[in-house]
Amino acid sequence: MSRNGTAGPDVPVQVFTPFRRGVPALRPYLRDMWGRRLFAMELARAELRTANVGTGLGQLWLILNPLLLTFVYYLLVAIIRAKPGGIDYLAHLMAGMFLYYFFSSSVTGGAASIVNSGRLILNTAFPKMLLPLSVVLVSFWRFLPSLLIYALVHMVAGLGLSWNMLWGLVSVACMVVFATGMSMLFATMNVYFRDTRSFLPYCMRIWLYMSPVLWQVDDPEIRVKLGGLISVLEYGNPMFSIIGSWSKSVVYGEFPGWGMFGTAAAWAIGGLALGSYVLLSREREFAVRL
Amino acid sequence: MTSPLSVSVTDLHVTYRVNVDRRPTMSQAVRRLGRRQRIVHEVEALRGLTFDVPQGEVLGVIGANGAGKSTLMRTLAGILPPTRGRVEVHGRVSTLLALGVGFNSKLTGRDNVVLGGLAAGLNREEIAARYDEIAAFADLRDNAIDMPMRTYSSGMYSRLAFAVAVHMEPDILIIDEALSTGDAKFKKKSFDRIKLLCGQARTIFLVSHGLGIIKQLCSEVMWLKDGTVQARDTPAKVVAAYTRWLEVGDEAVATEDM
């Protein structure tokens, strides 16, 4: 048979060859992802549309969820300390909780994203990275309106405005990048260990207690109580620098310091690199594992 | 002068590892670790396939369960990358594999069609242009297309899946065991549709255990056995040899000159 004939110049030619070192060629992969960015966005939009459809308050739950969570923890801390925290403590708690809620919903949602799309993965060739990405997008869209509520509390607490608050953008950027990485990591892990999804809520809660949401990074009382643990958390827990810098800049209008941002950025980039490597190196097996 | 190539496969090997259990859980992994058991076992689904398919051919693919038919179809569609070898595909591939569309049953049929199209690399205009035809062809009653897919019957699922696959105007259409679904009326409709596509110089891969359908529709048939090409010839010849093998087993066919 003649091998030089082709189906014409306008027909796209695809060549499938083995992956090198188990990872697909990055440049075409990224091009593919960019070409299908609409898919991730449309998936996120559909997810937003269908979430909470059956409930009476509907889309209001997007804001109610983190809000109620904040009040639950405010109450909890007030009871443990036997005195209610000030309104600036409430502001700190709320700011931290909203950002942490973005992180935890990205990760728990991401963990389910690949397993839940089994049929699509079995039938269509597309970059699977889009699935956890779309979950992060959903979580981020839910995070944005909660900022308005924070702004309200910020004003009521009389915390004032400062240019330093803009440093919060750096913290959010680090959080988005880190959450994306973790979302990919847990999405892949969940394909291999379906228990991952059941363990995650507990891990996320412990992680929350280890993070400067209920407590503040500069609180001398906490520093004394935690002792040596605080320096472990400072570098060992990405949330320490990410949420710590977020609270410092947004709630108190301070510059968090380059050290804190350096740690946050390192965690973000490291997390993304790890998560995307794990997903890419395992992606080819998804179609036979689901 | 032969017609231009549509698909060219060279020394294709696909090997993958699968879990012993269907739903991998942590507790089983731990238990197995204690017993030092192997968690996965390796499946050599395809072992060195080489073939070319010219444009416009309707190639039937037959073979026993586990011969590698579905793996081959997934590899041609780019879903499973090869372990070794090379696959060259000219044109856009549309797949109608065993499971069909509707990956998210919470979403409506419409959402699933749009999302499936976007994932397959179409843009919004291309999907909008085909959408009405798809809905008309699937012929779901009572505006079921705008209801969540969890409310669908299995027949409705497969009708929508078939409608999507044939309306994507693919250069290459891959149909894996999907013709046997639906009622008699829809079966006739899908049969006619495939015949129509056959006449449009599109390349079609048809995987089926229904040898009658294969004989009726295909211009050539490939018989896969244990991940290799056992035979490729006219439908009548290959189907006859395959039927004989099913009846009498390996020895008789091995001696026959294919």
Coordinates of C-alpha atoms in Angstrom, one line a residue:
Chain A
M1 CA 0.0 0.0 0.0
S2 CA 1.3 3.5 -0.8
R3 CA 2.4 5.3 2.3
N4 CA 2.9 8.8 0.9
G5 CA -0.8 9.6 0.3
T6 CA -2.5 11.9 2.8
A7 CA -6.1 13.0 3.3
G8 CA -5.3 16.5 2.1
P9 CA -3.5 19.5 3.6
D10 CA -6.5 20.8 5.6
V11 CA -6.9 17.7 7.6
P12 CA -5.2 17.7 11.0
V13 CA -2.7 14.9 11.5
Q14 CA -2.2 13.5 14.9
V15 CA 0.7 11.2 15.8
F16 CA 0.6 9.2 19.0
T17 CA 3.9 7.9 20.3
P18 CA 5.0 6.6 23.7
F19 CA 5.6 9.1 26.5
R20 CA 9.1 9.9 27.4
R21 CA 9.8 9.0 31.0
G22 CA 6.1 8.5 31.5
V23 CA 5.2 12.2 31.0
P24 CA 3.5 13.5 27.9
A25 CA 5.4 16.2 25.8
L26 CA 4.7 19.4 27.7
R27 CA 4.4 21.9 24.9
P28 CA 1.6 20.1 23.0
Y29 CA -0.1 19.3 26.3
L30 CA -0.2 22.9 27.3
R31 CA -1.4 23.9 23.8
D32 CA -4.2 21.3 24.1
M33 CA -5.1 22.7 27.5
W34 CA -5.2 26.2 26.3
G35 CA -7.3 25.1 23.3
R36 CA -9.8 23.6 25.6
R37 CA -9.9 26.2 28.3
L38 CA -13.6 26.8 27.4
F39 CA -14.3 23.2 28.6
A40 CA -12.9 23.9 32.1
M41 CA -14.8 27.2 32.3
E42 CA -18.1 25.7 31.1
L43 CA -17.7 22.7 33.4
A44 CA -17.2 25.1 36.3
R45 CA -20.2 27.2 35.3
A46 CA -22.4 24.1 35.0
E47 CA -21.2 23.0 38.5
L48 CA -22.1 26.3 40.0
R49 CA -25.5 26.2 38.3
T50 CA -26.4 22.8 39.6
A51 CA -25.0 23.1 43.1
N52 CA -27.6 23.8 45.8
V53 CA -30.4 23.5 43.2
G54 CA -32.5 21.4 45.6
T55 CA -32.2 23.7 48.6
G56 CA -34.5 26.5 49.6
L57 CA -31.9 29.1 49.9
G58 CA -30.2 28.1 46.6
Q59 CA -27.1 29.9 45.6
L60 CA -27.1 31.9 48.9
W61 CA -25.5 28.8 50.4
L62 CA -22.3 29.7 48.6
I63 CA -21.9 32.6 51.0
L64 CA -23.7 31.1 54.0
N65 CA -21.4 28.1 54.2
P66 CA -18.2 29.9 55.1
L67 CA -20.1 32.5 57.0
L68 CA -21.7 30.0 59.3
L69 CA -18.4 28.1 59.7
T70 CA -16.8 31.4 60.9
F71 CA -19.5 31.9 63.5
V72 CA -19.2 28.3 64.7
Y73 CA -15.5 28.7 65.3
Y74 CA -15.9 32.2 66.8
L75 CA -18.3 30.6 69.4
L76 CA -16.0 27.7 70.0
V77 CA -13.0 29.9 70.7
A78 CA -15.0 32.2 72.9
I79 CA -16.1 29.3 75.0
I80 CA -12.6 27.7 75.3
R81 CA -11.1 31.1 76.3
A82 CA -14.1 31.8 78.5
K83 CA -14.3 35.3 76.9
P84 CA -15.6 36.5 73.6
G85 CA -12.9 37.7 71.2
G86 CA -13.0 41.3 69.9
I87 CA -14.5 42.3 66.6
D88 CA -11.0 42.5 65.1
Y89 CA -10.5 38.9 66.1
L90 CA -13.8 38.1 64.2
A91 CA -12.4 40.0 61.2
H92 CA -9.1 37.9 61.4
L93 CA -11.0 34.7 61.8
M94 CA -13.4 35.5 58.9
A95 CA -10.6 36.5 56.5
G96 CA -8.6 33.4 57.3
M97 CA -11.6 31.1 57.2
F98 CA -12.7 32.3 53.8
L99 CA -9.3 31.8 52.3
Y100 CA -8.9 28.4 53.9
Y101 CA -12.4 27.4 52.8
F102 CA -11.3 28.2 49.2
F103 CA -8.3 25.9 49.7
S104 CA -10.2 23.0 51.3
S105 CA -13.0 23.1 48.7
S106 CA -10.5 23.1 45.9
V107 CA -8.8 20.1 47.4
T108 CA -11.8 18.0 48.4
G109 CA -13.6 18.9 45.1
G110 CA -10.4 18.2 43.1
A111 CA -10.0 14.8 44.7
A112 CA -13.4 13.8 43.3
S113 CA -13.0 15.4 39.9
I114 CA -11.2 12.7 38.0
V115 CA -13.0 9.7 39.5
N116 CA -16.4 11.4 38.8
S117 CA -15.6 12.0 35.2
G118 CA -14.9 8.4 34.4
R119 CA -17.1 8.2 31.3
L120 CA -15.6 11.3 29.7
I121 CA -12.1 10.1 30.3
L122 CA -12.9 6.7 28.8
N123 CA -14.4 8.2 25.7
T124 CA -12.5 11.4 24.9
A125 CA -8.8 12.3 24.6
F126 CA -8.3 15.6 26.4
P127 CA -5.8 16.9 29.0
K128 CA -7.1 15.5 32.3
M129 CA -5.5 18.4 34.2
L130 CA -8.5 20.5 33.2
L131 CA -10.7 18.6 35.6
P132 CA -9.0 19.6 38.9
L133 CA -8.4 23.1 37.4
S134 CA -12.1 23.6 36.8
V135 CA -12.7 22.7 40.4
V136 CA -10.2 25.4 41.6
L137 CA -12.0 27.8 39.3
V138 CA -15.4 27.0 40.9
S139 CA -13.9 27.4 44.4
F140 CA -12.4 30.7 43.4
W141 CA -15.6 32.1 42.0
R142 CA -17.3 31.2 45.3
F143 CA -14.4 32.8 47.2
L144 CA -14.9 36.2 45.5
P145 CA -18.4 37.1 46.8
S146 CA -17.4 36.2 50.3
L147 CA -14.8 39.0 50.2
L148 CA -17.7 41.5 50.1
I149 CA -18.9 40.1 53.4
Y150 CA -15.5 40.4 54.8
A151 CA -15.3 44.0 53.6
L152 CA -18.5 44.8 55.6
V153 CA -17.0 43.3 58.8
H154 CA -13.8 45.1 58.2
M155 CA -15.6 48.4 58.0
V156 CA -17.7 47.7 61.1
A157 CA -14.6 46.7 63.0
G158 CA -13.1 50.1 62.1
L159 CA -9.9 48.5 60.9
G160 CA -9.4 51.2 58.3
L161 CA -7.9 51.1 54.8
S162 CA -4.2 50.9 53.9
W163 CA -2.2 50.4 50.7
N164 CA -0.6 47.5 52.5
M165 CA -3.9 45.6 52.1
L166 CA -2.9 45.1 48.4
W167 CA -0.2 42.7 49.6
G168 CA -3.1 40.4 50.2
L169 CA -3.2 39.8 46.4
V170 CA 0.2 38.1 46.7
S171 CA -1.1 35.8 49.4
V172 CA -4.2 34.9 47.3
A173 CA -2.0 34.3 44.3
C174 CA 0.2 31.9 46.3
M175 CA -2.9 30.2 47.7
V176 CA -4.4 29.7 44.2
V177 CA -1.2 28.2 42.9
F178 CA -0.8 26.0 45.9
A179 CA -4.4 24.9 45.9
T180 CA -4.1 24.0 42.2
G181 CA -1.1 21.8 42.9
M182 CA -2.8 20.0 45.9
S183 CA -6.0 19.6 43.9
M184 CA -4.1 17.8 41.2
L185 CA -2.2 15.7 43.7
F186 CA -5.3 14.5 45.5
A187 CA -7.3 14.0 42.3
T188 CA -4.6 11.5 41.2
M189 CA -4.3 9.9 44.6
N190 CA -8.0 9.3 44.7
V191 CA -7.8 7.2 41.5
Y192 CA -5.5 4.8 43.3
F193 CA -6.9 5.0 46.8
R194 CA -10.6 5.7 46.8
D195 CA -10.4 6.2 50.5
T196 CA -8.5 9.4 50.0
R197 CA -11.8 11.3 49.6
S198 CA -13.1 9.9 52.9
F199 CA -10.0 10.8 54.8
L200 CA -9.7 14.3 53.4
P201 CA -12.3 16.1 55.5
Y202 CA -10.5 15.1 58.7
C203 CA -7.1 16.0 57.3
M204 CA -8.5 19.3 56.2
R205 CA -9.8 20.0 59.7
I206 CA -6.6 19.1 61.4
W207 CA -4.7 21.3 58.8
L208 CA -7.1 24.1 59.7
Y209 CA -6.2 23.9 63.4
M210 CA -2.5 23.9 62.5
S211 CA -3.0 27.1 60.5
P212 CA -3.2 30.7 61.7
V213 CA -7.0 31.0 61.2
L214 CA -8.2 30.4 64.8
W215 CA -5.0 31.9 66.2
Q216 CA -2.7 34.7 65.0
V217 CA 0.9 34.3 64.0
D218 CA 2.1 37.1 66.3
D219 CA -0.1 36.3 69.3
P220 CA 2.5 36.1 72.1
E221 CA 0.2 33.8 74.2
I222 CA 0.0 31.3 71.4
R223 CA 3.8 31.5 70.7
V224 CA 4.5 30.6 74.4
K225 CA 2.0 27.8 74.4
L226 CA 3.1 26.2 71.2
G227 CA 6.8 26.6 72.0
G228 CA 9.0 24.8 69.6
L229 CA 6.1 23.7 67.4
I230 CA 5.7 27.3 66.1
S231 CA 9.0 27.2 64.2
V232 CA 8.0 23.8 62.7
L233 CA 4.7 25.3 61.6
E234 CA 6.3 28.4 60.3
Y235 CA 8.2 26.6 57.6
G236 CA 6.5 23.2 57.6
N237 CA 3.0 24.4 57.1
P238 CA 2.4 26.3 53.9
M239 CA -0.7 27.9 55.4
F240 CA 1.4 29.6 58.1
S241 CA 3.0 31.9 55.6
I242 CA 0.1 32.1 53.1
I243 CA -2.8 32.7 55.5
G244 CA -0.5 34.5 58.0
S245 CA 0.6 37.1 55.3
W246 CA -3.1 37.4 54.2
S247 CA -4.3 38.2 57.6
K248 CA -1.4 40.6 58.4
S249 CA -1.9 42.6 55.2
V250 CA -5.7 42.5 54.7
V251 CA -6.9 42.6 58.4
Y252 CA -4.2 44.7 60.0
G253 CA -2.8 46.7 57.0
E254 CA 0.8 45.6 57.7
F255 CA 3.5 44.6 55.3
P256 CA 4.0 40.9 56.0
G257 CA 7.7 40.8 55.2
W258 CA 9.7 39.3 52.4
G259 CA 10.6 36.2 54.5
M260 CA 6.9 35.3 54.8
F261 CA 6.2 35.9 51.1
G262 CA 9.4 33.9 50.2
T263 CA 8.2 30.9 52.1
A264 CA 4.7 31.2 50.7
A265 CA 5.9 31.4 47.1
A266 CA 8.3 28.5 47.6
W267 CA 5.4 26.3 48.9
A268 CA 3.1 27.5 46.1
I269 CA 5.6 26.7 43.3
G270 CA 6.7 23.4 45.0
G271 CA 3.1 22.3 45.5
L272 CA 2.2 23.1 41.9
A273 CA 5.3 21.3 40.6
L274 CA 4.6 18.2 42.7
G275 CA 0.9 18.1 41.9
S276 CA 1.2 18.5 38.2
Y277 CA 4.1 16.0 37.9
V278 CA 2.2 13.4 39.8
L279 CA -0.9 13.9 37.6
L280 CA 1.0 14.0 34.3
S281 CA 3.0 10.9 35.1
R282 CA -0.1 8.9 36.1
E283 CA -2.5 10.4 33.5
R284 CA -2.1 7.6 30.9
E285 CA -3.3 5.0 33.4
F286 CA -6.5 6.8 34.3
A287 CA -8.4 5.3 31.4
V288 CA -7.7 1.8 32.6
R289 CA -8.1 2.5 36.3
L290 CA -11.5 4.0 36.3
Chain B
M1 CA -3.5 4.7 -7.3
T2 CA -4.6 3.9 -3.8
S3 CA -6.8 6.3 -1.8
P4 CA -5.0 8.4 0.8
L5 CA -4.1 7.0 4.2
S6 CA -6.4 7.6 7.1
V7 CA -4.8 5.7 9.9
S8 CA -1.3 4.2 10.0
V9 CA -0.2 2.0 12.8
T10 CA 3.3 0.7 13.2
D11 CA 4.4 -1.9 15.6
L12 CA 1.9 -0.8 18.2
H13 CA 2.3 -2.2 21.7
V14 CA 0.0 -1.2 24.6
T15 CA 0.7 -2.6 28.0
Y16 CA -1.0 -1.4 31.2
R17 CA -1.2 -2.4 34.8
V18 CA -4.5 -2.9 36.4
N19 CA -5.5 -3.4 40.0
V20 CA -6.7 -6.8 41.0
D21 CA -9.7 -5.3 42.7
R22 CA -12.2 -3.1 41.0
R23 CA -12.4 -0.4 43.6
P24 CA -9.0 0.1 45.2
T25 CA -9.2 0.9 48.8
M26 CA -6.6 1.7 51.4
S27 CA -7.5 -1.2 53.8
Q28 CA -7.0 -3.7 51.0
A29 CA -3.7 -2.2 50.0
V30 CA -2.5 -2.4 53.6
R31 CA -3.7 -6.0 54.0
R32 CA -2.0 -6.9 50.8
L33 CA 1.2 -5.3 51.9
G34 CA 1.1 -7.5 55.0
R35 CA 0.8 -10.6 52.8
R36 CA 3.4 -9.3 50.3
Q37 CA 1.0 -9.8 47.5
R38 CA 1.4 -8.2 44.1
I39 CA -1.1 -5.3 43.9
V40 CA -1.2 -5.0 40.1
H41 CA -0.8 -7.3 37.2
E42 CA 0.4 -6.3 33.8
V43 CA -1.9 -6.7 30.8
E44 CA -0.3 -6.8 27.4
A45 CA -3.3 -5.8 25.5
L46 CA -1.7 -5.1 22.1
R47 CA 1.5 -6.9 21.0
G48 CA 2.9 -5.4 17.8
L49 CA 0.2 -4.4 15.5
T50 CA 1.1 -3.0 12.1
F51 CA -1.6 -1.9 9.6
D52 CA -2.8 0.9 7.4
V53 CA -6.3 1.9 6.7
P54 CA -7.1 4.0 3.6
Q55 CA -9.6 6.8 3.7
G56 CA -13.2 5.7 3.2
E57 CA -12.7 2.2 4.4
V58 CA -15.3 0.6 6.7
L59 CA -13.1 -1.7 8.8
G60 CA -14.8 -4.2 11.0
V61 CA -12.9 -5.4 14.0
I62 CA -13.8 -8.7 15.5
G63 CA -12.2 -11.0 18.0
A64 CA -12.9 -12.8 21.3
N65 CA -13.3 -10.9 24.6
G66 CA -9.9 -9.6 25.7
A67 CA -8.4 -9.7 22.2
G68 CA -7.5 -6.0 22.5
K69 CA -10.3 -4.5 20.3
S70 CA -11.4 -1.8 22.8
T71 CA -7.8 -1.0 23.7
L72 CA -7.0 -0.6 20.0
M73 CA -9.9 1.8 19.5
R74 CA -8.9 3.9 22.6
T75 CA -5.4 4.1 21.3
L76 CA -6.6 5.3 17.8
A77 CA -8.7 7.9 19.6
G78 CA -5.7 9.1 21.6
I79 CA -7.2 8.1 24.9
L80 CA -4.5 5.6 25.7
P81 CA -1.0 6.5 24.6
P82 CA 1.0 3.6 23.1
T83 CA 3.7 1.9 25.1
R84 CA 5.7 1.2 22.0
G85 CA 5.3 2.0 18.3
R86 CA 3.5 4.7 16.5
V87 CA 0.0 5.7 15.5
E88 CA -0.7 8.3 12.8
V89 CA -4.2 9.5 12.5
H90 CA -5.3 11.8 9.7
G91 CA -8.3 13.9 10.6
R92 CA -10.7 14.3 13.4
V93 CA -11.7 11.3 15.4
S94 CA -15.1 10.9 16.9
T95 CA -15.7 8.0 19.3
L96 CA -18.7 6.0 20.3
L97 CA -17.1 3.7 22.7
A98 CA -18.9 1.3 25.0
L99 CA -20.1 3.8 27.5
G100 CA -21.4 6.8 25.6
V101 CA -21.8 10.4 26.6
G102 CA -23.3 11.7 29.8
F103 CA -20.3 11.7 32.1
N104 CA -22.1 13.9 34.7
S105 CA -25.6 12.7 35.5
K106 CA -26.3 15.8 37.6
L107 CA -26.2 17.9 34.5
T108 CA -28.8 18.1 31.7
G109 CA -28.4 16.3 28.4
R110 CA -27.7 19.7 26.8
D111 CA -24.9 20.5 29.2
N112 CA -23.4 17.0 28.7
V113 CA -23.5 17.4 24.9
V114 CA -21.9 20.8 25.1
L115 CA -19.2 19.7 27.6
G116 CA -18.5 16.6 25.6
G117 CA -18.0 18.6 22.5
L118 CA -15.7 21.1 24.2
A119 CA -13.6 18.4 25.7
A120 CA -13.3 16.8 22.2
G121 CA -11.9 20.1 21.0
L122 CA -14.8 21.7 19.2
N123 CA -15.6 25.4 19.8
R124 CA -18.9 26.8 20.9
E125 CA -20.1 27.8 17.4
E126 CA -19.4 24.3 16.0
I127 CA -21.4 22.8 18.8
A128 CA -24.3 25.2 18.4
A129 CA -24.4 24.5 14.7
R130 CA -24.8 20.8 15.4
Y131 CA -26.9 20.9 18.5
D132 CA -30.4 21.0 17.0
E133 CA -29.6 18.1 14.6
I134 CA -28.3 16.1 17.6
A135 CA -31.4 16.7 19.6
A136 CA -33.7 15.9 16.7
F137 CA -31.8 12.7 15.9
A138 CA -31.8 11.5 19.5
D139 CA -35.5 12.1 19.5
L140 CA -36.0 12.3 23.3
R141 CA -39.5 13.0 24.2
D142 CA -40.9 15.7 26.6
N143 CA -37.8 17.9 26.3
A144 CA -35.8 15.3 28.2
I145 CA -32.7 17.0 26.7
D146 CA -33.1 19.7 29.3
M147 CA -33.5 17.4 32.3
P148 CA -30.7 16.0 34.4
M149 CA -29.3 12.8 32.8
R150 CA -29.9 10.8 36.0
T151 CA -33.5 10.8 34.9
Y152 CA -32.7 9.1 31.6
S153 CA -33.4 5.5 30.8
S154 CA -30.5 3.5 29.4
G155 CA -32.0 3.6 25.9
M156 CA -32.1 7.4 26.1
Y157 CA -28.5 7.5 27.1
S158 CA -27.3 5.4 24.2
R159 CA -29.5 7.3 21.7
L160 CA -28.0 10.6 22.7
A161 CA -24.5 9.1 22.7
F162 CA -25.0 7.9 19.2
A163 CA -26.5 11.1 18.0
V164 CA -23.5 13.1 19.3
A165 CA -20.9 10.7 17.8
V166 CA -22.4 10.7 14.2
H167 CA -23.1 14.5 14.2
M168 CA -19.6 15.6 15.0
E169 CA -18.7 15.3 11.3
P170 CA -15.7 13.2 12.1
D171 CA -13.1 12.1 9.5
I172 CA -12.8 8.9 11.4
L173 CA -15.6 7.4 13.4
I174 CA -15.0 4.7 15.9
I175 CA -18.0 2.6 17.0
D176 CA -17.3 0.1 19.8
E177 CA -20.2 -2.2 20.5
A178 CA -22.7 0.5 20.4
L179 CA -25.1 -0.6 17.7
S180 CA -26.8 -3.1 19.7
T181 CA -28.6 -0.6 21.9
G182 CA -31.9 1.1 21.5
D183 CA -35.2 -0.3 20.2
A184 CA -35.8 -1.7 16.7
K185 CA -36.8 1.7 15.3
F186 CA -33.7 3.4 16.5
K187 CA -31.5 0.5 15.5
K188 CA -32.8 0.9 11.9
K189 CA -32.2 4.7 12.1
S190 CA -28.6 4.3 13.3
F191 CA -27.9 1.6 10.8
D192 CA -29.1 3.9 8.0
R193 CA -27.0 6.7 9.4
I194 CA -23.9 4.6 9.4
K195 CA -24.6 3.6 5.8
L196 CA -24.8 7.2 4.9
L197 CA -21.5 8.0 6.6
C198 CA -20.0 5.0 4.8
G199 CA -20.9 6.7 1.5
Q200 CA -19.3 10.0 2.4
A201 CA -15.7 8.7 2.2
R202 CA -15.2 8.7 5.9
T203 CA -13.2 6.0 7.6
I204 CA -15.2 3.9 10.0
F205 CA -14.0 1.4 12.6
L206 CA -16.8 -0.9 13.7
V207 CA -16.2 -3.2 16.6
S208 CA -19.0 -5.7 17.1
H209 CA -19.7 -9.2 18.1
G210 CA -22.7 -9.1 15.7
L211 CA -21.1 -10.8 12.7
G212 CA -24.2 -10.1 10.6
I213 CA -23.8 -6.4 11.0
I214 CA -20.1 -6.7 10.2
K215 CA -20.8 -8.6 7.0
Q216 CA -23.4 -6.1 5.9
L217 CA -21.6 -2.9 6.6
C218 CA -17.8 -3.4 6.3
S219 CA -15.6 -3.3 3.3
E220 CA -12.9 -5.2 5.1
V221 CA -12.6 -7.1 8.4
M222 CA -9.7 -7.4 10.8
W223 CA -9.6 -10.2 13.3
L224 CA -7.7 -9.5 16.5
K225 CA -6.4 -12.4 18.6
D226 CA -4.4 -12.0 21.8
G227 CA -3.3 -8.5 20.8
T228 CA -2.1 -9.3 17.3
V229 CA -3.7 -9.2 13.9
Q230 CA -4.8 -12.8 13.1
A231 CA -6.3 -12.0 9.7
R232 CA -7.4 -9.1 7.5
D233 CA -9.4 -9.7 4.4
T234 CA -12.8 -9.5 2.9
P235 CA -15.7 -9.8 5.4
A236 CA -16.8 -13.1 4.1
K237 CA -13.4 -14.8 4.4
V238 CA -12.5 -13.4 7.8
V239 CA -15.9 -14.0 9.3
A240 CA -15.9 -17.6 8.0
A241 CA -12.5 -18.2 9.5
Y242 CA -13.4 -16.6 12.8
T243 CA -16.6 -18.6 13.1
R244 CA -14.7 -21.8 12.4
W245 CA -12.2 -20.9 15.1
L246 CA -15.0 -20.2 17.6
E247 CA -16.3 -23.6 16.9
V248 CA -13.2 -25.8 16.7
G249 CA -10.5 -23.8 18.5
D250 CA -6.9 -23.0 17.6
E251 CA -5.4 -26.0 15.8
A252 CA -7.7 -26.1 12.8
V253 CA -7.1 -22.5 12.0
A254 CA -3.4 -22.6 12.5
T255 CA -3.0 -25.1 9.7
E256 CA -5.2 -23.1 7.4
D257 CA -3.5 -20.7 5.1
M258 CA -4.9 -17.2 5.8

